[in-house]
Coordinates of C-alpha atoms and ligand atoms in Angstrom, one line a residue:
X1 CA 48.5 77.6 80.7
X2 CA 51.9 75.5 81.2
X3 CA 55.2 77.3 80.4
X4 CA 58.5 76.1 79.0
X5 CA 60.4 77.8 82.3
X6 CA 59.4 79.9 85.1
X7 CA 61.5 81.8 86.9
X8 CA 61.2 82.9 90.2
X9 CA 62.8 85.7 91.5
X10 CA 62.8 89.1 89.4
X11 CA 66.0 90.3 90.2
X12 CA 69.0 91.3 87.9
X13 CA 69.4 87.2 88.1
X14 CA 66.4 86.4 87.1
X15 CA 65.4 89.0 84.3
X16 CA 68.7 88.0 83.1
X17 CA 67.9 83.9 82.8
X18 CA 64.5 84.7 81.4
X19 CA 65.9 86.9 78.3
X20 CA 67.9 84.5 77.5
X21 CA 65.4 81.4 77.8
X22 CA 63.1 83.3 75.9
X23 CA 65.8 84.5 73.3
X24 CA 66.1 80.8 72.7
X25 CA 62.8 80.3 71.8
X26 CA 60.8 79.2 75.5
X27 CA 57.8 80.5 76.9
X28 CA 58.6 82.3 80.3
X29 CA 57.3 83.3 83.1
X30 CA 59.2 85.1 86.1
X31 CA 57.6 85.6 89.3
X32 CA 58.5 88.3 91.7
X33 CA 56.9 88.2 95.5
X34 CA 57.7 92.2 96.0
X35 CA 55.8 94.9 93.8
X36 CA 58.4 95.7 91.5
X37 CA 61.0 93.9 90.0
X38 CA 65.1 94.6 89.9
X39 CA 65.5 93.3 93.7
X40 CA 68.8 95.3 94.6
X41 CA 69.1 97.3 91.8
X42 CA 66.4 99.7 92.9
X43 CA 65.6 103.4 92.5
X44 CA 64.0 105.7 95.0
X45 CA 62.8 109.6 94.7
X46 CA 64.8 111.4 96.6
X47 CA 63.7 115.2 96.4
X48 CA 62.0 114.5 93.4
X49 CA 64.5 113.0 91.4
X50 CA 64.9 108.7 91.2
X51 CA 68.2 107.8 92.1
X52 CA 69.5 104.3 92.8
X53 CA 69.5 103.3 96.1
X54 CA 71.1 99.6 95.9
X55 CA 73.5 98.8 93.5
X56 CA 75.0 101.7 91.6
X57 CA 77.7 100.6 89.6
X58 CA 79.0 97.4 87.7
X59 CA 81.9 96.2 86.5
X60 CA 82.9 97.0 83.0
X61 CA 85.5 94.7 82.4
X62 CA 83.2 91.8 82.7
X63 CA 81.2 91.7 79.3
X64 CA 77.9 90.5 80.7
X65 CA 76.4 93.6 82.7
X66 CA 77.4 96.5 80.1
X67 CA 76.5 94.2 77.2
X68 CA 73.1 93.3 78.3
X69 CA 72.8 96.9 79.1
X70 CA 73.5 97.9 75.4
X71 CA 71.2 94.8 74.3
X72 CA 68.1 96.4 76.0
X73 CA 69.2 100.3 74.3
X74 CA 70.8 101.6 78.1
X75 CA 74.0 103.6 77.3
X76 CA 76.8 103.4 79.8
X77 CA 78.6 106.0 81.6
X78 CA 82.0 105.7 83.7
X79 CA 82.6 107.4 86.9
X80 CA 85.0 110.6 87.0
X81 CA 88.2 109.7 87.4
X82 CA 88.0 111.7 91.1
X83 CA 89.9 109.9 93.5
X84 CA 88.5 107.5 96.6
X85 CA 89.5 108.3 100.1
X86 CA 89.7 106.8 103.0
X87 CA 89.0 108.0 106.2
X88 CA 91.5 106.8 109.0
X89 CA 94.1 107.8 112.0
X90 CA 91.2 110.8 112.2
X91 CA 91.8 112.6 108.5
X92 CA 90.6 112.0 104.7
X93 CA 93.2 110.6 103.5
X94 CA 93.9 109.3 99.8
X95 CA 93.7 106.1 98.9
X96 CA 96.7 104.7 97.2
X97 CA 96.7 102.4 94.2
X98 CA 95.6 99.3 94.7
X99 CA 94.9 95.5 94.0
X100 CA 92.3 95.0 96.3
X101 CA 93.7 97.3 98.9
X102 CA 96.5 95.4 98.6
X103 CA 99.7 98.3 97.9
X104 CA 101.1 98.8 94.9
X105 CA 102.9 102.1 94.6
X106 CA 104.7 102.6 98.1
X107 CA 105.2 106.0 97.8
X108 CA 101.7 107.1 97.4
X109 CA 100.9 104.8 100.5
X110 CA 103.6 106.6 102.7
X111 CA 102.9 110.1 101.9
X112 CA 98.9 108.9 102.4
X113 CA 99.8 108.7 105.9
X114 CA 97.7 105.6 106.3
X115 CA 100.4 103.4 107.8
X116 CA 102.5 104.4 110.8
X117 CA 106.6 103.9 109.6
X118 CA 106.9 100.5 111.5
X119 CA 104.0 99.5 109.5
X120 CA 105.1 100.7 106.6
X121 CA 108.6 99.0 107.1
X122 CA 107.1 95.5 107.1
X123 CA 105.3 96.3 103.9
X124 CA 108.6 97.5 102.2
X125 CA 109.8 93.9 104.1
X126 CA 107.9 91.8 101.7
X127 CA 109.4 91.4 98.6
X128 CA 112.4 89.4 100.5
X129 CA 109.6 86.8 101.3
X130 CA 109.2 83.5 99.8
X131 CA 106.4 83.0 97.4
X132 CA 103.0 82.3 99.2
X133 CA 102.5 78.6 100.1
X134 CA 98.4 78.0 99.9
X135 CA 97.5 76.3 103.3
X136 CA 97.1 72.3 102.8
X137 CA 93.1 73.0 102.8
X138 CA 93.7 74.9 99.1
X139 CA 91.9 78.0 100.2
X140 CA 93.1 80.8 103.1
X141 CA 91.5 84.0 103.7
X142 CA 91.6 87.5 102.0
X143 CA 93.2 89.1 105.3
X144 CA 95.1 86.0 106.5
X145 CA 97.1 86.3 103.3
X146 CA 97.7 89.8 103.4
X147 CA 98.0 89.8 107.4
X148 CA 101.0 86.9 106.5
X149 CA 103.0 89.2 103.6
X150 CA 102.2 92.7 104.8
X151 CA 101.1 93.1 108.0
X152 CA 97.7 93.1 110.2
X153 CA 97.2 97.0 109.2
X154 CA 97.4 96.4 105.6
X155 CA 94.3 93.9 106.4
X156 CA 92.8 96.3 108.5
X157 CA 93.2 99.8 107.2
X158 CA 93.3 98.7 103.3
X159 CA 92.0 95.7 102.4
X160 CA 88.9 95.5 105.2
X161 CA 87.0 98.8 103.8
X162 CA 87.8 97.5 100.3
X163 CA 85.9 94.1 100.7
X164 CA 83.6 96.0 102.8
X165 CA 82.8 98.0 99.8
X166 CA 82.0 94.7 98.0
X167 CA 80.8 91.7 100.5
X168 CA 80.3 94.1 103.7
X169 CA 81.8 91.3 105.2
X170 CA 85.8 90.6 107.2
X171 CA 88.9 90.1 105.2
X172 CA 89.9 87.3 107.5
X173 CA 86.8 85.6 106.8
X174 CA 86.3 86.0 103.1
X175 CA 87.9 83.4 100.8
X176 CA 90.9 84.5 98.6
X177 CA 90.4 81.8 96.3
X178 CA 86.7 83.5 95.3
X179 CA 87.2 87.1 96.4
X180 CA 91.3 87.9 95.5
X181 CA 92.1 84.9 93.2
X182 CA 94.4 87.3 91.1
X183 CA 96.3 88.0 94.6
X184 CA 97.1 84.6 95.1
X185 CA 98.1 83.7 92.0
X186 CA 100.9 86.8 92.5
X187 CA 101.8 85.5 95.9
X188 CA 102.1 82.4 94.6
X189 CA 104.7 83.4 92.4
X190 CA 106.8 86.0 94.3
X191 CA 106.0 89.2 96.0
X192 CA 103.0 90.9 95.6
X193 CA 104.4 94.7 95.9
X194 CA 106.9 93.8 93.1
X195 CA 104.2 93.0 90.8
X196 CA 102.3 95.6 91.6
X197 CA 105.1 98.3 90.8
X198 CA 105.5 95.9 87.6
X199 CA 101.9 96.4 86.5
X200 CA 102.0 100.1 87.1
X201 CA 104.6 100.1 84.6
X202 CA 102.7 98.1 82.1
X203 CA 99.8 100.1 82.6
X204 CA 100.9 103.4 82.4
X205 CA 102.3 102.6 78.9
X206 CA 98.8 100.8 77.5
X207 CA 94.9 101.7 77.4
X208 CA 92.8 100.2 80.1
X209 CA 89.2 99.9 79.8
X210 CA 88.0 101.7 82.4
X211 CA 87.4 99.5 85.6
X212 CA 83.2 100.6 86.3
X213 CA 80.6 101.6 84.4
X214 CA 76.8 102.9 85.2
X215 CA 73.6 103.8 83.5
X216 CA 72.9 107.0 83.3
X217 CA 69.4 107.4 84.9
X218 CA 70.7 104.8 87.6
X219 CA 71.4 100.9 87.9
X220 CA 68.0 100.7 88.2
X221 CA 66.8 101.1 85.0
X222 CA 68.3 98.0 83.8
X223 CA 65.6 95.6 85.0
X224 CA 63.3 98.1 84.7
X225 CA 63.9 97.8 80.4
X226 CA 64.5 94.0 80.8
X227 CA 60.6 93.5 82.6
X228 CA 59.3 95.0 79.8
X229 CA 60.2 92.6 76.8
X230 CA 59.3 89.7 79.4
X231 CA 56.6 88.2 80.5
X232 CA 56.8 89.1 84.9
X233 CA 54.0 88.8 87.5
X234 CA 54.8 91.1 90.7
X235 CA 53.3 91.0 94.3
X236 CA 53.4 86.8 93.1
X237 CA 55.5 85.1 96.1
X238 CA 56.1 81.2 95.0
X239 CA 55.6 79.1 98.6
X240 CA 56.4 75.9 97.1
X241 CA 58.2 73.5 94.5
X242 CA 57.3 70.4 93.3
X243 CA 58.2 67.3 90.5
X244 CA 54.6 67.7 87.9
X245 CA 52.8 64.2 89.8
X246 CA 53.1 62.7 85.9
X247 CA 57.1 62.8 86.2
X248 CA 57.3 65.8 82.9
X249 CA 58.0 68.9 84.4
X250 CA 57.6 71.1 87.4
X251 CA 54.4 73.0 89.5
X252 CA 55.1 75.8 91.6
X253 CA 53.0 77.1 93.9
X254 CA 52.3 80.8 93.9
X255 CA 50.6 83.6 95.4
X256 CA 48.8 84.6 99.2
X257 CA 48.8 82.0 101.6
X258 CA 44.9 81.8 101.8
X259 CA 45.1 81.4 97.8
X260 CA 47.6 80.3 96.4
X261 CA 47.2 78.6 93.2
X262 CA 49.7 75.6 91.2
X263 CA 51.3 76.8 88.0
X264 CA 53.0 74.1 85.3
X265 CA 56.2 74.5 84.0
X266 CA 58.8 72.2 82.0
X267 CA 61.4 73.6 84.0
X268 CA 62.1 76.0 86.7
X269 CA 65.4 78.5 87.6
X270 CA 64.9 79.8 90.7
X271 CA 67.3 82.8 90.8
X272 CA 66.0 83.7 94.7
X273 CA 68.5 84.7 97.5
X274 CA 69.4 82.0 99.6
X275 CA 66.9 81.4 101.9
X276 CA 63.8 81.3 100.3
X277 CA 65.3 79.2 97.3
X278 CA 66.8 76.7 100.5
X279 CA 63.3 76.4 101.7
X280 CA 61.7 76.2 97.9
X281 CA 64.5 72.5 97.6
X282 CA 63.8 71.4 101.2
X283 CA 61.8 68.2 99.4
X284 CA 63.5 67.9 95.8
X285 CA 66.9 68.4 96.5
X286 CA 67.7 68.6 100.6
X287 CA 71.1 68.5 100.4
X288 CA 71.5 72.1 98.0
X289 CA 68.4 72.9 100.4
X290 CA 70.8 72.6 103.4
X291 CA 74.1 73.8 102.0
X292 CA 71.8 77.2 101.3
X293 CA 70.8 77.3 104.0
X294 CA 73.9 77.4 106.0
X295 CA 75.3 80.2 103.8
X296 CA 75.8 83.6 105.5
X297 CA 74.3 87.0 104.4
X298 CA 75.6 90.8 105.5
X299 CA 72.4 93.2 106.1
X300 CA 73.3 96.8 105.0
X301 CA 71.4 100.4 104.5
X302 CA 72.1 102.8 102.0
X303 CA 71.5 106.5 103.4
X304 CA 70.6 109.0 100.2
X305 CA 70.8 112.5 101.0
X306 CA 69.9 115.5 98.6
X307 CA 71.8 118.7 99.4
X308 CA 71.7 122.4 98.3
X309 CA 74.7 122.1 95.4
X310 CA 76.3 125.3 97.0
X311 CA 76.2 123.2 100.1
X312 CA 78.5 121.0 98.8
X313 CA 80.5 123.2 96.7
X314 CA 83.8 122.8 99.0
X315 CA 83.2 118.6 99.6
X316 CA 83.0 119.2 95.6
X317 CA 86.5 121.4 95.6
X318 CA 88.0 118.1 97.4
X319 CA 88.0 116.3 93.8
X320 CA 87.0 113.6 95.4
X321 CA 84.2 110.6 94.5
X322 CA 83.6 109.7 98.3
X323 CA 85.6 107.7 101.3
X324 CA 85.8 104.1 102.6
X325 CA 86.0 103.7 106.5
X326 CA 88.3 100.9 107.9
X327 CA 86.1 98.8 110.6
X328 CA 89.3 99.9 112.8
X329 CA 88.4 103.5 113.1
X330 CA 85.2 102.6 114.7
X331 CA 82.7 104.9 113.1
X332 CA 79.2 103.9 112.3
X333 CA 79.2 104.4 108.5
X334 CA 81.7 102.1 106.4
X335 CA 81.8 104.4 103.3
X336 CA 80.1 107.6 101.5
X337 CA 79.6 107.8 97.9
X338 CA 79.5 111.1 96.6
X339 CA 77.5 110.8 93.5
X340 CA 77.5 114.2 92.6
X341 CA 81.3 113.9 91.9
X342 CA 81.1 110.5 90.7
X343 CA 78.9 110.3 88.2
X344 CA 78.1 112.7 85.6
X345 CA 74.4 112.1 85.3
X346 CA 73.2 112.6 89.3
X347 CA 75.1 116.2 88.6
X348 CA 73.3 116.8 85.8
X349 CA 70.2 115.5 87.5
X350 CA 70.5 117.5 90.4
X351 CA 72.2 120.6 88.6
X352 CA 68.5 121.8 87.5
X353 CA 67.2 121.8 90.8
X354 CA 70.3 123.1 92.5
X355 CA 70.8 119.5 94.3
X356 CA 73.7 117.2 95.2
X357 CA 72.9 113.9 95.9
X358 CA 75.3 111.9 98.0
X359 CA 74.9 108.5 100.1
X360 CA 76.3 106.3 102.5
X361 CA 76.1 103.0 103.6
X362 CA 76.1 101.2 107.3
X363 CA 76.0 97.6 108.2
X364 CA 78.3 94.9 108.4
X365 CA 77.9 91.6 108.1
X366 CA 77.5 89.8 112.1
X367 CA 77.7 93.8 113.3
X368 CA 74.1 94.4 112.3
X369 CA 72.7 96.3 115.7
X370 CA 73.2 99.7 114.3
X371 CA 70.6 98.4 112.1
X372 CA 68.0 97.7 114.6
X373 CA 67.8 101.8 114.7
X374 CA 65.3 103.5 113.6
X375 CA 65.8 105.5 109.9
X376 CA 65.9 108.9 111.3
X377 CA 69.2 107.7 113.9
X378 CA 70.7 106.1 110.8
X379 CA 70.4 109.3 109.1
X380 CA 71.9 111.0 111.8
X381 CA 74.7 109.1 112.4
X382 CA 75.3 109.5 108.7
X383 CA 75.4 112.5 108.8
X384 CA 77.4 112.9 112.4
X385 CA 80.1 110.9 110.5
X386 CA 79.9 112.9 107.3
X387 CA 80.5 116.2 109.5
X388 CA 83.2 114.5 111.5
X389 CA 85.5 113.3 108.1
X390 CA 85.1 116.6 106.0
X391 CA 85.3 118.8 109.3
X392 CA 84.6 122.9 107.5
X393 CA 83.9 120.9 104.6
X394 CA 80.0 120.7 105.3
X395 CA 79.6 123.7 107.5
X396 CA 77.6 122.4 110.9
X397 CA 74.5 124.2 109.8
X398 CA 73.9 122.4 106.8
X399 CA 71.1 120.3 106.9
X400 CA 69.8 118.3 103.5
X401 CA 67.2 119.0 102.0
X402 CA 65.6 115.1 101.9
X403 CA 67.1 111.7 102.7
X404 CA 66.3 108.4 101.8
X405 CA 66.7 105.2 104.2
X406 CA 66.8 102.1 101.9
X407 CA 67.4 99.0 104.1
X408 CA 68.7 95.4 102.4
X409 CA 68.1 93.1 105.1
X410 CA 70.4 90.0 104.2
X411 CA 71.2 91.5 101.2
X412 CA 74.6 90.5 100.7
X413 CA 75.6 86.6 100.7
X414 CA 79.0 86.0 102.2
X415 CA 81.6 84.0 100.3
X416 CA 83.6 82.1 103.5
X417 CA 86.1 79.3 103.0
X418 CA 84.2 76.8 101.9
X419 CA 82.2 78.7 99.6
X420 CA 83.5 77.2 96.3
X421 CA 82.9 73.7 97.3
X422 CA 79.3 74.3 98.6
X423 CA 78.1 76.0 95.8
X424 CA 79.5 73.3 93.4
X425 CA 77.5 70.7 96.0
X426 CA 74.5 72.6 95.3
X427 CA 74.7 72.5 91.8
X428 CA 75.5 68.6 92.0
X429 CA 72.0 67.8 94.0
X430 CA 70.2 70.5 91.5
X431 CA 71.6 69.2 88.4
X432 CA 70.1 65.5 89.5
X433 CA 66.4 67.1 88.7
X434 CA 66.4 67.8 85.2
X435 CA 65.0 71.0 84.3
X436 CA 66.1 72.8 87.8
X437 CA 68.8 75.1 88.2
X438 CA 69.9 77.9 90.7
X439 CA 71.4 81.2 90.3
X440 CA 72.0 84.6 91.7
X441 CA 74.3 86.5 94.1
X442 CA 75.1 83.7 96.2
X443 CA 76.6 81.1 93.4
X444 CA 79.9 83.1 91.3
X445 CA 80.1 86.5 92.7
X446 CA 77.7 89.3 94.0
X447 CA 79.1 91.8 91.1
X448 CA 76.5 92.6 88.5
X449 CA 78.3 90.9 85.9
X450 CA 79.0 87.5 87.6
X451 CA 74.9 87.6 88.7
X452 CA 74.4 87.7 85.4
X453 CA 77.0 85.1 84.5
X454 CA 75.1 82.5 86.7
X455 CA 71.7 83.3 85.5
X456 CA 73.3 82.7 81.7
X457 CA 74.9 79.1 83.2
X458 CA 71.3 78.7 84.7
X459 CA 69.4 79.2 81.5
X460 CA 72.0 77.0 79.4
X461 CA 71.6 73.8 82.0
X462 CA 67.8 74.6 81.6
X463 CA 68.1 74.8 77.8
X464 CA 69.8 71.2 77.7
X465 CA 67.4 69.6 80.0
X466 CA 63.7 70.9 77.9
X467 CA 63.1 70.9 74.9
X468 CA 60.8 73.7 73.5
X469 CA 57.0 72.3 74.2
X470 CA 54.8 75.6 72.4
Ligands
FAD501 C1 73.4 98.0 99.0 C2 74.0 97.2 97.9 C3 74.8 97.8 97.0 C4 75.4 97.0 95.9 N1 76.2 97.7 95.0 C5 76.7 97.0 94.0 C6 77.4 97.7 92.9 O1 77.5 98.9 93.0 N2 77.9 96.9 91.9 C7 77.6 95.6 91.8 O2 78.1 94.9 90.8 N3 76.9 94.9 92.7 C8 76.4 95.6 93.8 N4 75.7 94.9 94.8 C9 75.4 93.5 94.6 C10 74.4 93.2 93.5 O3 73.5 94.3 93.5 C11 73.6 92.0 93.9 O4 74.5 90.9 94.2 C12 72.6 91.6 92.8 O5 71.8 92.6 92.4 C13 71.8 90.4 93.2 O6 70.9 90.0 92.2 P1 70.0 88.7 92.4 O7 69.0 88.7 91.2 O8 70.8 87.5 92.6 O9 69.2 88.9 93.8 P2 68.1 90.0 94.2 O10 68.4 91.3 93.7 O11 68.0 89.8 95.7 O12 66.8 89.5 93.5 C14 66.1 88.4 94.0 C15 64.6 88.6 93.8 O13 63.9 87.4 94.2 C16 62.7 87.9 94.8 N5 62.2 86.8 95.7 C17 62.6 86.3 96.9 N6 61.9 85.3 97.3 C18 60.9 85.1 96.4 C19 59.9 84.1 96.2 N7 59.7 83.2 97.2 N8 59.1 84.2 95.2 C20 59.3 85.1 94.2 N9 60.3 86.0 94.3 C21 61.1 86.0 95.3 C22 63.1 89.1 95.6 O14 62.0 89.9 95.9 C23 64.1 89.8 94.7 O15 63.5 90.7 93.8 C24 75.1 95.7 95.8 C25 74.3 95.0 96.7 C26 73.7 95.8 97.8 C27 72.8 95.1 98.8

């Protein structure tokens, strides 16, 4: 059988170009290489009980991830408004407001205790700076612009375990123009502190959606719902990519090495991270293939860990949904997410059980070794750190009662300078092969919502491109 599209890769990206090519009337067919589909939005049993173990949250003031959500019947849930922390200068301390660690209510950062006074000075210093001038280039990094207006421990302390959260990659590598283009259109105009105390103002006087959303049941179940109104074929890895030898349409090749087999398609989205979709256009479009190639990825591992609830009860008292880690402070985890206090419906999971599930994450893009460890070190460290930031918190006896070690080798792509015009050369050399088109976490944004915007962009170049042939 020949399909309208196939669609390789069955992540978020993926599932999300193939609903909408099939909403639109086209026969598809995605095609996953591992057993399941979802790709980083994954659960896992952990003492029983599936929780996510990749993405677990998405942003909810971008339409596309809570509307497909509601389009496949998932309700959404927001976290509890407990407060982040981070963990530097040896205590838990709380994490002021924020536009992408950048400060924005000076008070809260000085009794936070996160800046020493000389550092704070210089960030009271910068509203008497000129507006930011953008290097000639047009683009400057994340920490370079911060590291120019506030300070390096702003950068470091602030803005470094923010993006880590994100891209688990270096302020002073990651472009502003993608990652903080909101901060330098501020800078651009005056100081960035100023504006910040301004939009406190405004938003203490108006209703703001909340910032993040979730599905109760986890993250997870989003592609989960999705597979099953589509047509998906799992353990199916594609090897190769090729124009149809009569010029109309495209064969991929699928399956085991030792027998694979060609399927037909009119067109093809491959919605792959970047390596295997580089090596998939080595022949039909080299020079995307190489640009992909080139691009960077982070490896990271989640840590889940079920505790006894009355375990936790006094990391519960603290209020608190979790801590960041500045790379500064040299610990081995960059962040904990207490789930349990973050979102209402792991609690409620848990509760019947008497469990608390919590997690953290290591890994950092180019600082990979703790990595190489094996899963019961990574849990150890973990928990080492865990111990070390609460202090009587977790008493030292504690142990939990499962963990889970969920490793996402290259799993985040890395948005350098440079970023924005590669990806728009990639789409140039796809967009000469009618009926081809990328997308995924490496294109507008590794958020949920902008994976899904580039698999919608994906399916509308497809859509114009092949027309409907069953
Ligand atoms: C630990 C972690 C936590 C995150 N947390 C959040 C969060 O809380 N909120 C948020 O918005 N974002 C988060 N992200 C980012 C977000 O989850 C990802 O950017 C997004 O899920 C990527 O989706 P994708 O479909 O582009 O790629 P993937 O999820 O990587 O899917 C690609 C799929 O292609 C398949 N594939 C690869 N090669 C082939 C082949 N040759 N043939 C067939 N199939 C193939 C893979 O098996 C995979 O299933 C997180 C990411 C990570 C790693």
């Amino acid at each position: 059988m020949s399909w309208d599209v196939i669609v390789v890769g069955g992540g978020i990206a993926g599932l999300a170009a193939a609903r909408e090519l099939q909403q639109a009337g086209r026969s598809v067919l995605v095609l996953e290489s591992s057993p399941r589909v979802g790709g980083k939005l994954r659960r896992e049993r952990v003492a029983g009980h599936l929780v996510d173990v990749g993405a677990e949250a998405m942003l909810n003031r971008r339409p596309e991830g809570v509307d497909l959500a509601a389009a496949v019947g998932l309700e959404v849930e927001h976290p509890a408004l407990a407060r982040s922390r981070v963990w530097t200068r040896g205590a838990l301390r709380p994490l002021p407001r924020s536009l992408m660690g950048v400060p924005q209510d000076v008070e809260a950062l000085r009794e936070s205790g996160i800046l020493t006074a000389e550092e704070l000075a210089q960030v009271l210093a910068e509203p008497s700076l000129p507006p930011y001038e953008l290097p000639e280039s047009g683009d400057v990094t994340v920490g370079e612009m911060v590291d120019a207006r506030f300070g390096a421990a702003v950068t470091d302390r602030l803005v470094e375990p923010l993006l880590g959260g994100v891209y688990a990659g270096h302020a002073r590598e990651i472009s502003a123009r993608v990652a903080a283009p909101q901060l330098l259109r501020l800078a651009a105009q005056g100081s960035l502190l100023e504006a910040g105390r301004a939009s406190a103002d405004t938003t203490a006087s108006t209703y703001q959606a909340p910032v993040f959303a979730g599905v109760p049941g986890g993250m997870g179940l989003l592609p989960e719902r999705l597979a099953e109104q589509l047509t998906v074929r799992t353990d199916a890895t594609v090897r190769g990519l090729e124009r149809h030898p009569d010029g109309a349409g495209w064969r991929v090749l699928v399956g085991p090495t030792t027998d694979a087999t060609w399927l037909e398609a009119g067109a093809v989205v491959l919605a792959t991270p970047t390596a295997p979709a580089a090596r998939l256009l080595a022949d039909v479009a080299p020079a995307a293939a190489a640009r992909l190639a080139a691009m960077e990825a982070a490896s990271v591992a989640v840590v889940t860990f079920a505790f006894r609830t009355e375990d936790v009860a006094a990391l519960d008292a603290m209020g608190s949904s979790g801590f960041l880690v500045p790379p500064v402070d040299g610990r081995s985890i960059k962040a904990s997410t207490w789930s349990f206090a973050k979102w209402d419906w792991v609690r409620r999971a848990g509760a019947a059980d008497g469990l608390a599930f919590l997690r953290t994450s290591l890994g950092r893009h180019r600082e990979e070794a703790v990595l190489q460890r094996p899963d019961a070190d990574l849990v150890a460290l973990s928990l080492e750190d865990l111990r070390a930031a609460v202090g009587t918190a977790l008493a030292p006896d504690v142990e939990p009662v499962d963990t889970h070690v969920q490793r996402w080798g290259a799993g985040l792509p890395q948005y350098g300078l440079g970023h924005t015009e590669a990806v728009a050369e990639v789409r140039v050399d796809v967009a000469g092969q009618p009926g081809l088109a990328v997308c995924g976490a490496a294109y507008d944004g590794v958020g949920i919502p902008a994976v899904i915007g580039s698999a919608q962009r994906a399916a509308r170049e497809v859509l114009a491109t092949v027309p409907v042939t069953v």
